[in-house]
Short mmCIF file of C-alpha atoms and ligand atoms in Angstrom, two decimals:
data_model
loop_
_atom_site.label_atom_id
_atom_site.label_comp_id
_atom_site.label_asym_id
_atom_site.label_seq_id
_atom_site.Cartn_x
_atom_site.Cartn_y
_atom_site.Cartn_z
CA UNK A 1 12.45 5.77 -13.12
CA UNK A 2 13.07 9.03 -15.33
CA UNK A 3 15.55 10.17 -17.62
CA UNK A 4 18.84 11.99 -16.76
CA UNK A 5 18.06 15.20 -15.45
CA UNK A 6 19.34 18.41 -13.97
CA UNK A 7 17.16 18.60 -10.77
CA UNK A 8 19.12 18.21 -7.89
CA UNK A 9 16.81 15.78 -5.60
CA UNK A 10 19.20 15.71 -2.55
CA UNK A 11 21.81 18.48 -1.77
CA UNK A 12 24.93 18.53 -0.02
CA UNK A 13 23.62 18.38 3.54
CA UNK A 14 21.13 15.42 2.40
CA UNK A 15 18.11 17.50 2.61
CA UNK A 16 15.78 16.35 -0.53
CA UNK A 17 13.46 18.83 -2.27
CA UNK A 18 10.58 18.35 0.01
CA UNK A 19 12.65 19.35 2.93
CA UNK A 20 12.81 15.66 4.51
CA UNK A 21 16.14 13.87 5.53
CA UNK A 22 17.12 10.71 4.05
CA UNK A 23 14.94 8.30 6.36
CA UNK A 24 12.00 10.52 6.96
CA UNK A 25 8.36 9.32 5.97
CA UNK A 26 6.01 11.85 4.09
CA UNK A 27 2.98 12.45 6.68
CA UNK A 28 0.05 9.58 6.73
CA UNK A 29 -3.09 9.49 8.07
CA UNK A 30 -5.38 6.52 7.91
CA UNK A 31 -9.05 6.32 8.98
CA UNK A 32 -11.46 3.54 8.78
CA UNK A 33 -15.04 2.65 8.33
CA UNK A 34 -15.59 5.47 5.85
CA UNK A 35 -18.19 3.83 3.62
CA UNK A 36 -21.15 2.37 5.33
CA UNK A 37 -21.86 -0.21 2.62
CA UNK A 38 -18.74 -1.95 2.94
CA UNK A 39 -17.65 -4.82 5.42
CA UNK A 40 -14.89 -2.65 5.98
CA UNK A 41 -13.19 0.13 4.27
CA UNK A 42 -10.51 2.77 4.78
CA UNK A 43 -8.89 6.42 3.50
CA UNK A 44 -5.17 7.00 3.31
CA UNK A 45 -3.27 9.99 2.87
CA UNK A 46 0.15 9.73 2.59
CA UNK A 47 2.13 12.55 1.06
CA UNK A 48 -0.21 13.74 -1.89
CA UNK A 49 -1.65 10.18 -2.22
CA UNK A 50 -5.29 9.84 -1.13
CA UNK A 51 -6.67 6.38 -1.68
CA UNK A 52 -10.00 4.68 -0.77
CA UNK A 53 -10.53 0.94 0.01
CA UNK A 54 -13.50 -1.03 0.42
CA UNK A 55 -13.32 -4.23 1.31
CA UNK A 56 -16.64 -7.02 1.03
CA UNK A 57 -16.38 -10.70 2.10
CA UNK A 58 -15.77 -13.54 2.62
CA UNK A 59 -18.72 -14.33 0.72
CA UNK A 60 -19.34 -17.79 -1.83
CA UNK A 61 -16.70 -17.15 -4.58
CA UNK A 62 -18.31 -17.18 -8.10
CA UNK A 63 -18.33 -17.93 -10.73
CA UNK A 64 -17.81 -21.33 -9.05
CA UNK A 65 -14.58 -22.65 -10.91
CA UNK A 66 -13.16 -19.92 -9.43
CA UNK A 67 -13.64 -21.61 -5.74
CA UNK A 68 -10.54 -23.01 -4.20
CA UNK A 69 -11.98 -25.70 -1.87
CA UNK A 70 -9.10 -25.19 0.42
CA UNK A 71 -8.92 -21.80 1.08
CA UNK A 72 -10.47 -18.12 0.38
CA UNK A 73 -9.49 -16.19 -2.64
CA UNK A 74 -8.30 -12.32 -2.26
CA UNK A 75 -9.18 -10.43 -5.46
CA UNK A 76 -7.89 -6.94 -5.03
CA UNK A 77 -8.53 -4.44 -7.79
CA UNK A 78 -5.98 -1.38 -7.93
CA UNK A 79 -7.80 1.51 -10.05
CA UNK A 80 -6.61 4.68 -10.46
CA UNK A 81 -9.16 7.57 -11.06
CA UNK A 82 -8.77 9.58 -14.35
CA UNK A 83 -8.63 12.91 -12.09
CA UNK A 84 -6.26 11.55 -9.57
CA UNK A 85 -3.00 12.36 -12.08
CA UNK A 86 -1.59 15.19 -13.59
CA UNK A 87 -2.53 14.10 -17.05
CA UNK A 88 -5.95 12.81 -17.52
CA UNK A 89 -5.53 8.79 -17.22
CA UNK A 90 -7.54 7.08 -19.47
CA UNK A 91 -10.33 4.73 -17.49
CA UNK A 92 -10.24 1.35 -17.07
CA UNK A 93 -8.01 -1.61 -16.45
CA UNK A 94 -3.96 -1.27 -18.32
CA UNK A 95 -1.15 -3.53 -17.46
CA UNK A 96 0.18 -1.63 -14.83
CA UNK A 97 -3.06 -1.80 -12.98
CA UNK A 98 -3.39 -5.67 -13.67
CA UNK A 99 0.14 -6.33 -12.36
CA UNK A 100 -0.28 -4.23 -8.79
CA UNK A 101 -3.72 -5.69 -8.03
CA UNK A 102 -1.91 -8.96 -8.47
CA UNK A 103 1.16 -8.24 -6.28
CA UNK A 104 -1.24 -6.28 -3.74
CA UNK A 105 -3.80 -9.66 -3.93
CA UNK A 106 -0.69 -12.05 -2.98
CA UNK A 107 0.30 -9.83 -0.22
CA UNK A 108 -2.81 -9.86 1.58
CA UNK A 109 -3.29 -13.43 0.82
CA UNK A 110 -0.10 -14.30 3.02
CA UNK A 111 -1.85 -12.03 5.90
CA UNK A 112 -5.09 -13.32 5.76
CA UNK A 113 -5.79 -16.72 7.78
CA UNK A 114 -7.64 -17.88 4.09
CA UNK A 115 -7.82 -21.46 5.14
CA UNK A 116 -10.44 -20.61 7.40
CA UNK A 117 -12.82 -19.68 4.25
CA UNK A 118 -12.73 -22.51 1.81
CA UNK A 119 -14.37 -21.73 -1.41
CA UNK A 120 -14.96 -17.84 -0.30
CA UNK A 121 -13.86 -15.05 -2.02
CA UNK A 122 -12.45 -11.37 -0.38
CA UNK A 123 -13.09 -8.49 -2.61
CA UNK A 124 -10.42 -5.58 -1.97
CA UNK A 125 -11.08 -2.34 -3.78
CA UNK A 126 -8.29 -0.07 -3.77
CA UNK A 127 -9.19 3.11 -5.55
CA UNK A 128 -6.56 5.81 -6.14
CA UNK A 129 -7.99 9.18 -6.16
CA UNK A 130 -5.04 11.63 -6.19
CA UNK A 131 -1.79 10.02 -7.01
CA UNK A 132 1.89 11.52 -5.62
CA UNK A 133 4.23 8.01 -5.95
CA UNK A 134 4.06 5.05 -3.65
CA UNK A 135 0.23 4.40 -4.54
CA UNK A 136 0.66 0.80 -4.56
CA UNK A 137 2.35 0.32 -1.14
CA UNK A 138 0.11 3.30 0.19
CA UNK A 139 -3.03 1.06 -1.21
CA UNK A 140 -1.70 -2.00 0.03
CA UNK A 141 -0.89 -0.45 3.61
CA UNK A 142 -4.70 0.80 3.81
CA UNK A 143 -6.14 -2.56 2.14
CA UNK A 144 -4.22 -4.04 5.12
CA UNK A 145 -6.22 -1.94 7.72
CA UNK A 146 -9.90 -2.16 5.93
CA UNK A 147 -9.46 -6.20 6.16
CA UNK A 148 -8.67 -5.72 9.58
CA UNK A 149 -12.02 -3.41 10.11
CA UNK A 150 -14.03 -5.86 8.26
CA UNK A 151 -13.24 -8.50 10.94
CA UNK A 152 -11.30 -10.72 8.76
CA UNK A 153 -8.86 -12.88 11.01
CA UNK A 154 -5.42 -11.96 9.98
CA UNK A 155 -1.74 -13.56 11.01
CA UNK A 156 -0.38 -10.15 10.71
CA UNK A 157 -0.97 -6.56 9.42
CA UNK A 158 0.39 -5.90 6.13
CA UNK A 159 2.67 -2.63 5.73
CA UNK A 160 4.34 -1.12 2.70
CA UNK A 161 6.91 1.41 1.90
CA UNK A 162 9.57 2.43 -0.48
CA UNK A 163 12.85 3.11 -0.84
CA UNK A 164 14.98 4.40 -3.81
CA UNK A 165 18.23 5.56 -4.70
CA UNK A 166 18.39 9.72 -5.70
CA UNK A 167 21.46 11.51 -6.44
CA UNK A 168 23.78 8.66 -5.45
CA UNK A 169 22.13 8.36 -1.91
CA UNK A 170 19.53 5.90 -0.40
CA UNK A 171 16.28 7.34 0.68
CA UNK A 172 13.38 6.29 2.59
CA UNK A 173 9.24 6.68 0.73
CA UNK A 174 9.97 8.04 -2.68
CA UNK A 175 8.26 11.55 -3.54
CA UNK A 176 6.95 12.31 -6.99
CA UNK A 177 10.29 14.00 -8.34
CA UNK A 178 12.44 11.74 -6.93
CA UNK A 179 10.17 8.59 -8.49
CA UNK A 180 10.67 10.37 -11.78
CA UNK A 181 14.42 11.45 -11.85
CA UNK A 182 15.80 9.09 -9.24
CA UNK A 183 17.73 6.25 -10.25
CA UNK A 184 16.07 3.20 -8.59
CA UNK A 185 12.54 2.53 -6.53
CA UNK A 186 12.06 -0.48 -4.15
CA UNK A 187 8.66 -1.02 -3.13
CA UNK A 188 7.81 -3.79 -0.49
CA UNK A 189 5.21 -5.10 1.54
CA UNK A 190 6.03 -6.57 5.01
CA UNK A 191 4.47 -8.66 7.79
CA UNK A 192 5.49 -6.56 10.65
CA UNK A 193 5.23 -9.13 13.24
CA UNK A 194 8.09 -11.77 11.42
CA UNK A 195 9.61 -9.07 9.72
CA UNK A 196 8.30 -11.71 6.26
CA UNK A 197 8.62 -9.73 2.99
CA UNK A 198 5.47 -10.27 0.84
CA UNK A 199 5.87 -7.90 -2.04
CA UNK A 200 8.91 -7.10 -3.72
CA UNK A 201 9.50 -4.97 -6.73
CA UNK A 202 12.25 -2.52 -8.21
CA UNK A 203 12.52 -0.21 -10.87
CA UNK A 204 16.22 0.81 -11.77
CA UNK A 205 19.47 -0.41 -10.41
CA UNK A 206 20.91 -1.35 -6.74
CA UNK A 207 24.41 -2.45 -5.93
CA UNK A 208 24.25 -5.38 -2.79
CA UNK A 209 25.30 -2.75 -0.43
CA UNK A 210 22.45 0.13 -1.28
CA UNK A 211 19.79 -3.22 -1.58
CA UNK A 212 20.76 -3.78 2.25
CA UNK A 213 20.47 -0.24 3.24
CA UNK A 214 17.24 0.63 1.38
CA UNK A 215 15.62 -2.92 3.08
CA UNK A 216 16.87 -1.87 6.36
CA UNK A 217 15.07 1.33 5.96
CA UNK A 218 12.21 -0.04 5.13
CA UNK A 219 12.18 -2.33 7.81
CA UNK A 220 12.50 0.38 10.36
CA UNK A 221 9.99 2.44 8.99
CA UNK A 222 7.28 -0.23 8.63
CA UNK A 223 7.36 -0.79 12.45
CA UNK A 224 6.33 3.42 12.54
CA UNK A 225 3.76 2.55 9.88
CA UNK A 226 2.45 -0.42 11.90
CA UNK A 227 1.54 2.00 14.74
CA UNK A 228 -0.56 4.20 12.70
CA UNK A 229 -2.41 1.39 11.63
CA UNK A 230 -3.22 0.10 15.23
CA UNK A 231 -3.87 3.45 15.95
CA UNK A 232 -6.69 3.93 13.39
CA UNK A 233 -8.09 0.67 14.38
CA UNK A 234 -8.14 1.36 17.70
CA UNK A 235 -10.02 4.84 17.21
CA UNK A 236 -12.62 2.82 15.31
CA UNK A 237 -13.10 0.05 18.09
CA UNK A 238 -13.44 3.25 20.71
CA UNK A 239 -16.07 5.13 18.47
CA UNK A 240 -17.74 1.83 18.35
CA UNK A 241 -17.55 1.04 22.08
CA UNK A 242 -18.84 4.61 22.49
CA UNK A 243 -21.84 4.19 20.12
CA UNK A 244 -22.97 0.93 21.87
CA UNK A 245 -22.94 2.63 25.27
CA UNK A 246 -24.81 5.53 24.05
N1 LIG B 301 1.19 7.99 -12.51
C1 LIG B 301 0.69 9.03 -13.70
N2 LIG B 301 0.10 8.16 -14.53
C2 LIG B 301 -0.14 6.97 -14.45
C3 LIG B 301 0.76 5.89 -13.77
C4 LIG B 301 1.13 6.65 -12.89
O1 LIG B 301 0.90 9.83 -13.74
O2 LIG B 301 -0.61 6.23 -15.78
C5 LIG B 301 2.15 8.55 -11.57
C6 LIG B 301 1.30 8.82 -10.18
O3 LIG B 301 1.97 9.78 -9.26
C7 LIG B 301 2.10 7.15 -9.44
C8 LIG B 301 3.49 7.83 -10.02
O4 LIG B 301 3.34 7.97 -11.23
O5 LIG B 301 2.00 7.39 -7.89
C9 LIG B 301 4.48 6.55 -9.73
O6 LIG B 301 3.92 5.30 -10.24
P1 LIG B 301 4.53 4.10 -10.16
O7 LIG B 301 4.15 2.96 -11.42
O8 LIG B 301 5.82 3.94 -10.12
O9 LIG B 301 3.31 2.97 -9.21
P2 LIG B 301 3.65 4.27 -7.85
O10 LIG B 301 4.65 4.41 -7.25
O11 LIG B 301 2.45 4.88 -7.55
O12 LIG B 301 3.45 2.38 -6.66
#
């Protein structure tokens, strides 16, 4: 969260700097099968975020001491390209990317039927090419589509979304300015069929009422995002069917 600022992030008519209302999402577009050599892949554009995901596996986990005899391990690696942000990002992992990789791995593991693949590993590479706030939840949303596109059995999809507090109001899907200068940011990952929460982090402070308002806004939005995920996967299936028919 940024420091106190004079920027007015939301006006008296509840209109935000980019023209959105409090519960409006930025535009979201997802494509699948964008990389030939991955088992599954996806590309998401969410507002100004552009993120590529490649999935490999399940394959035998290596080194062997990493293997779990009861289930597959899910290894997500979140990486931000040096050119993805305004100020060049130093290449390679940092504390933030290690943390995001961990929470995204855990969220995906809750959705994947890992018990079907003992001793295996599923690798999920999340490459942020352009960052515009909310990259962890956009990356998670795209990763879930790429895992499904790889044909890996899942209990449910994982949908990510954020809500937060700007100008003392609760709003959905924070923009870059709102993320930098707002009062709170709450990224969440949800399994939309059961509404189970598989990722939750919070930056800043929310009262209990504000937290409830933010989570209910996110829950509603996840249904819309899940529909976009389904459409991306159906499109992939239709293209495959057409190719097989030719
Ligand atoms: N950001 C940046 N440089 C960095 C890390 C983040 O410019 O090294 C920007 C980027 O646009 C990112 C935003 O700050 O999307 C918010 O970062 P945060 O850590 O809140 O994670 P995110 O919202 O992307 O999940």
